[in-house]
């Protein structure tokens, strides 16, 4: 399966930071084996699109309604109009800071898909859930609650992101990542049937140029969602190149 390497700039970046996107776009054009994506803040989308080349541009959130009296929110159609191809739904920071529930995330992903976007639906346990041995159960429940049941491999990507690994420099063991991704694959097949075999499953949480090769070598890891290391081309581009090299090995 073709890797997707997606960067999430979160609430970082001004117009000046689009110089990083220029360099990422240049590198992505040379790596034809990998899909590359960047989610800048909403305010940079319009300026980002013409500079993105083959890099997919997307949003970090959208509202579940198509339009209306929802002060401060952005609809999926608005993202499309700015040239977005995808939107991140249910990132753990949205779940924790804004109390987003599985059913709300499912509604947002559904709205995104209806508008023509690919929804990157995030799932992942927090630290107490991992310590108590409940991580797999928690993630399975989140998938049941937040994956739109009519999704397909074109309009859905899953990202497994243990909350305790985000921005901390800590990652699960390879065995833990492989175990979780295998469970997610099985669950996607249960929910979506045959189509579930083709949905990409990303890993997110402290991915960097030093650990990307090992993580991407896990079966059923089909790419990465990257926060901190996506903020500069110096750290993001090596991960894109690694994915291209690992992808070439996998398909041999
Ligand atoms: P991080 O963030 O790479 O900074 O850990 C990952 C994410 O939140 O997607």
Short mmCIF file of C-alpha atoms and ligand atoms in Angstrom, two decimals:
data_model
loop_
_atom_site.label_atom_id
_atom_site.label_comp_id
_atom_site.label_asym_id
_atom_site.label_seq_id
_atom_site.Cartn_x
_atom_site.Cartn_y
_atom_site.Cartn_z
CA UNK A 1 0.00 0.00 0.00
CA UNK A 2 1.33 3.47 -0.85
CA UNK A 3 2.52 5.37 2.21
CA UNK A 4 0.87 8.64 3.24
CA UNK A 5 3.14 11.01 5.17
CA UNK A 6 0.98 13.77 6.63
CA UNK A 7 2.09 16.83 8.60
CA UNK A 8 -0.15 18.64 11.07
CA UNK A 9 1.09 22.14 11.78
CA UNK A 10 -1.53 22.61 14.53
CA UNK A 11 -1.71 26.25 15.73
CA UNK A 12 1.71 27.11 14.34
CA UNK A 13 2.88 29.04 11.35
CA UNK A 14 2.55 32.37 9.67
CA UNK A 15 2.86 33.22 6.00
CA UNK A 16 6.64 33.15 6.39
CA UNK A 17 6.44 29.46 7.26
CA UNK A 18 5.14 28.68 3.78
CA UNK A 19 8.81 28.76 2.76
CA UNK A 20 8.97 25.36 4.50
CA UNK A 21 6.08 24.17 2.35
CA UNK A 22 7.97 25.27 -0.77
CA UNK A 23 10.85 22.98 0.22
CA UNK A 24 8.52 20.13 1.18
CA UNK A 25 6.72 20.44 -2.18
CA UNK A 26 10.02 20.35 -4.02
CA UNK A 27 11.09 17.18 -2.21
CA UNK A 28 7.66 15.55 -2.62
CA UNK A 29 7.81 16.06 -6.38
CA UNK A 30 10.92 13.87 -6.44
CA UNK A 31 9.38 11.08 -4.32
CA UNK A 32 6.70 9.66 -6.54
CA UNK A 33 6.19 6.51 -4.40
CA UNK A 34 4.71 8.42 -1.44
CA UNK A 35 1.68 10.63 -0.89
CA UNK A 36 2.58 13.74 1.12
CA UNK A 37 0.10 15.97 2.95
CA UNK A 38 0.24 19.09 5.11
CA UNK A 39 -2.53 20.53 7.29
CA UNK A 40 -1.64 24.17 7.96
CA UNK A 41 -3.86 26.45 10.05
CA UNK A 42 -7.04 27.52 8.22
CA UNK A 43 -5.61 31.00 7.74
CA UNK A 44 -2.80 29.71 5.54
CA UNK A 45 -4.82 27.38 3.30
CA UNK A 46 -5.47 29.85 0.50
CA UNK A 47 -1.81 30.86 0.32
CA UNK A 48 -0.59 27.30 0.75
CA UNK A 49 -2.54 25.73 -2.10
CA UNK A 50 -0.75 27.33 -5.07
CA UNK A 51 2.63 26.56 -3.47
CA UNK A 52 1.87 22.93 -2.59
CA UNK A 53 2.48 21.21 -5.91
CA UNK A 54 1.71 17.50 -5.40
CA UNK A 55 1.43 17.90 -1.64
CA UNK A 56 -2.14 17.45 -0.44
CA UNK A 57 -3.36 20.43 1.55
CA UNK A 58 -5.98 19.91 4.22
CA UNK A 59 -7.73 21.20 7.32
CA UNK A 60 -7.21 20.24 10.95
CA UNK A 61 -10.93 20.15 11.76
CA UNK A 62 -14.31 20.91 10.23
CA UNK A 63 -17.84 21.41 11.49
CA UNK A 64 -20.34 18.60 11.07
CA UNK A 65 -22.96 20.89 9.52
CA UNK A 66 -22.79 22.12 5.93
CA UNK A 67 -23.44 25.76 6.92
CA UNK A 68 -25.28 27.94 9.40
CA UNK A 69 -25.03 29.76 12.71
CA UNK A 70 -21.86 28.15 14.11
CA UNK A 71 -19.61 31.05 15.06
CA UNK A 72 -15.93 30.35 14.59
CA UNK A 73 -16.38 27.09 12.70
CA UNK A 74 -15.37 26.03 9.18
CA UNK A 75 -17.39 23.67 6.98
CA UNK A 76 -16.03 20.91 4.77
CA UNK A 77 -17.21 22.78 1.66
CA UNK A 78 -15.23 25.84 2.78
CA UNK A 79 -12.13 23.66 3.00
CA UNK A 80 -12.79 22.29 -0.48
CA UNK A 81 -13.10 25.80 -1.85
CA UNK A 82 -9.63 26.57 -0.45
CA UNK A 83 -8.20 23.57 -2.31
CA UNK A 84 -8.21 21.12 0.59
CA UNK A 85 -8.19 17.42 -0.19
CA UNK A 86 -8.48 16.07 3.34
CA UNK A 87 -9.35 17.02 6.90
CA UNK A 88 -8.17 15.64 10.23
CA UNK A 89 -11.12 14.59 12.42
CA UNK A 90 -10.96 13.83 16.14
CA UNK A 91 -7.32 14.58 16.82
CA UNK A 92 -6.64 13.78 20.48
CA UNK A 93 -6.13 17.49 21.17
CA UNK A 94 -9.69 18.11 19.89
CA UNK A 95 -10.99 15.19 21.94
CA UNK A 96 -9.23 16.45 25.10
CA UNK A 97 -9.41 20.27 24.75
CA UNK A 98 -12.83 20.52 23.12
CA UNK A 99 -14.48 17.40 24.49
CA UNK A 100 -15.17 15.92 21.06
CA UNK A 101 -17.00 12.60 21.33
CA UNK A 102 -16.87 9.62 18.98
CA UNK A 103 -20.32 10.42 17.62
CA UNK A 104 -19.37 14.05 16.91
CA UNK A 105 -16.17 12.91 15.20
CA UNK A 106 -18.17 10.44 13.12
CA UNK A 107 -20.52 13.26 12.08
CA UNK A 108 -17.57 15.47 11.11
CA UNK A 109 -15.94 12.67 9.11
CA UNK A 110 -19.26 11.98 7.40
CA UNK A 111 -19.66 15.65 6.51
CA UNK A 112 -16.11 15.73 5.16
CA UNK A 113 -16.70 12.66 2.99
CA UNK A 114 -20.00 14.00 1.70
CA UNK A 115 -18.23 17.19 0.62
CA UNK A 116 -15.58 15.15 -1.19
CA UNK A 117 -12.73 15.25 1.34
CA UNK A 118 -10.73 12.36 2.74
CA UNK A 119 -11.28 12.19 6.51
CA UNK A 120 -8.22 11.31 8.58
CA UNK A 121 -9.93 9.95 11.69
CA UNK A 122 -7.68 9.87 14.77
CA UNK A 123 -7.95 7.30 17.53
CA UNK A 124 -5.70 6.49 20.48
CA UNK A 125 -5.56 5.77 24.16
CA UNK A 126 -4.29 8.03 26.95
CA UNK A 127 -1.60 7.05 29.40
CA UNK A 128 -3.78 5.61 32.20
CA UNK A 129 -5.67 3.53 29.62
CA UNK A 130 -2.36 2.12 28.33
CA UNK A 131 -1.08 1.46 31.87
CA UNK A 132 -4.29 -0.31 32.82
CA UNK A 133 -4.02 -2.62 29.79
CA UNK A 134 -7.10 -1.16 28.13
CA UNK A 135 -5.49 0.47 25.07
CA UNK A 136 -6.70 -2.02 22.48
CA UNK A 137 -10.22 -2.01 23.89
CA UNK A 138 -10.36 1.80 23.97
CA UNK A 139 -9.18 2.14 20.36
CA UNK A 140 -11.59 -0.54 19.16
CA UNK A 141 -14.44 1.39 20.81
CA UNK A 142 -13.31 4.66 19.20
CA UNK A 143 -13.28 3.00 15.77
CA UNK A 144 -16.78 1.61 16.31
CA UNK A 145 -18.00 5.05 17.33
CA UNK A 146 -16.19 7.35 14.93
CA UNK A 147 -15.77 5.59 11.56
CA UNK A 148 -18.61 6.43 9.15
CA UNK A 149 -20.00 3.01 8.17
CA UNK A 150 -20.13 3.78 4.43
CA UNK A 151 -16.46 4.85 4.22
CA UNK A 152 -14.11 3.58 1.56
CA UNK A 153 -10.36 3.51 1.06
CA UNK A 154 -10.43 6.77 -0.89
CA UNK A 155 -12.32 8.87 1.65
CA UNK A 156 -11.07 7.41 4.92
CA UNK A 157 -7.65 7.20 6.58
CA UNK A 158 -7.20 6.14 10.19
CA UNK A 159 -4.43 7.54 12.36
CA UNK A 160 -3.47 5.69 15.54
CA UNK A 161 -2.05 8.27 17.93
CA UNK A 162 -1.53 7.34 21.56
CA UNK A 163 -2.13 10.67 23.35
CA UNK A 164 0.84 10.10 25.68
CA UNK A 165 3.21 9.84 22.69
CA UNK A 166 2.17 13.15 21.10
CA UNK A 167 4.84 15.81 21.44
CA UNK A 168 6.58 13.90 24.22
CA UNK A 169 9.42 12.16 22.40
CA UNK A 170 8.05 8.83 23.70
CA UNK A 171 6.68 6.11 21.45
CA UNK A 172 5.13 2.70 22.07
CA UNK A 173 7.35 -0.32 21.41
CA UNK A 174 7.30 -1.71 17.89
CA UNK A 175 5.40 -4.72 19.23
CA UNK A 176 2.74 -2.42 20.70
CA UNK A 177 2.42 -0.45 17.44
CA UNK A 178 2.18 -3.65 15.37
CA UNK A 179 -0.38 -5.17 17.74
CA UNK A 180 -2.55 -2.06 17.63
CA UNK A 181 -2.37 -1.67 13.85
CA UNK A 182 -3.27 -5.35 13.35
CA UNK A 183 -6.31 -4.87 15.58
CA UNK A 184 -7.30 -1.70 13.68
CA UNK A 185 -7.03 -3.57 10.37
CA UNK A 186 -9.25 -6.38 11.69
CA UNK A 187 -11.75 -3.85 13.02
CA UNK A 188 -11.87 -1.95 9.72
CA UNK A 189 -12.62 -5.20 7.91
CA UNK A 190 -15.37 -5.90 10.44
CA UNK A 191 -16.90 -2.43 9.87
CA UNK A 192 -16.27 -1.95 6.14
CA UNK A 193 -15.86 -5.49 4.80
CA UNK A 194 -13.34 -6.05 1.99
CA UNK A 195 -12.86 -2.27 1.65
CA UNK A 196 -11.31 -2.30 5.12
CA UNK A 197 -8.26 -4.12 3.74
CA UNK A 198 -7.40 -1.06 1.65
CA UNK A 199 -7.88 1.82 4.13
CA UNK A 200 -4.56 3.36 5.13
CA UNK A 201 -3.66 3.27 8.82
CA UNK A 202 -1.14 5.90 9.93
CA UNK A 203 0.86 5.99 13.13
CA UNK A 204 1.27 9.33 14.92
CA UNK A 205 3.11 10.42 18.05
CA UNK A 206 6.75 11.58 18.18
CA UNK A 207 7.65 10.32 14.70
CA UNK A 208 11.00 11.80 13.69
CA UNK A 209 13.73 11.15 11.10
CA UNK A 210 15.44 8.78 13.55
CA UNK A 211 12.54 6.40 14.22
CA UNK A 212 10.50 6.63 11.01
CA UNK A 213 12.12 3.68 9.20
CA UNK A 214 11.49 1.30 12.07
CA UNK A 215 7.88 2.42 12.56
CA UNK A 216 7.05 2.32 8.84
CA UNK A 217 8.41 -1.23 8.62
CA UNK A 218 5.57 -2.49 10.85
CA UNK A 219 2.96 -4.43 8.90
CA UNK A 220 -0.25 -2.40 8.64
CA UNK A 221 1.53 0.89 9.25
CA UNK A 222 0.74 2.68 6.01
CA UNK A 223 2.19 6.07 6.81
CA UNK A 224 2.56 8.62 9.57
CA UNK A 225 0.84 11.71 10.98
CA UNK A 226 3.51 14.09 12.17
CA UNK A 227 3.26 17.14 14.38
CA UNK A 228 6.50 18.70 15.62
CA UNK A 229 8.74 17.22 12.93
CA UNK A 230 6.45 18.57 10.17
CA UNK A 231 7.15 22.20 11.08
CA UNK A 232 10.41 22.37 9.18
CA UNK A 233 11.44 20.84 5.88
CA UNK A 234 14.72 19.82 7.55
CA UNK A 235 12.91 17.31 9.76
CA UNK A 236 9.90 16.46 7.56
CA UNK A 237 11.61 15.79 4.23
CA UNK A 238 13.91 13.05 5.60
CA UNK A 239 10.79 11.22 6.82
CA UNK A 240 9.24 11.50 3.34
CA UNK A 241 12.46 10.12 1.83
CA UNK A 242 12.54 7.28 4.37
CA UNK A 243 8.96 6.37 3.50
CA UNK A 244 9.87 6.30 -0.16
CA UNK A 245 12.81 3.98 0.52
CA UNK A 246 10.85 1.67 2.85
CA UNK A 247 7.95 1.65 0.37
CA UNK A 248 10.28 0.61 -2.43
CA UNK A 249 11.52 -2.31 -0.29
CA UNK A 250 8.02 -3.38 0.68
CA UNK A 251 6.82 -3.52 -2.90
CA UNK A 252 9.82 -5.56 -4.10
P1 LIG B 1 3.97 14.92 17.30
O1 LIG B 1 2.40 15.09 17.06
O2 LIG B 1 4.57 14.37 16.04
O3 LIG B 1 4.45 16.32 17.63
O4 LIG B 1 4.13 13.98 18.45
C1 LIG B 1 1.72 14.08 16.40
C2 LIG B 1 0.30 14.52 16.16
O5 LIG B 1 -0.29 15.17 17.03
O6 LIG B 1 -0.26 14.21 15.11
#
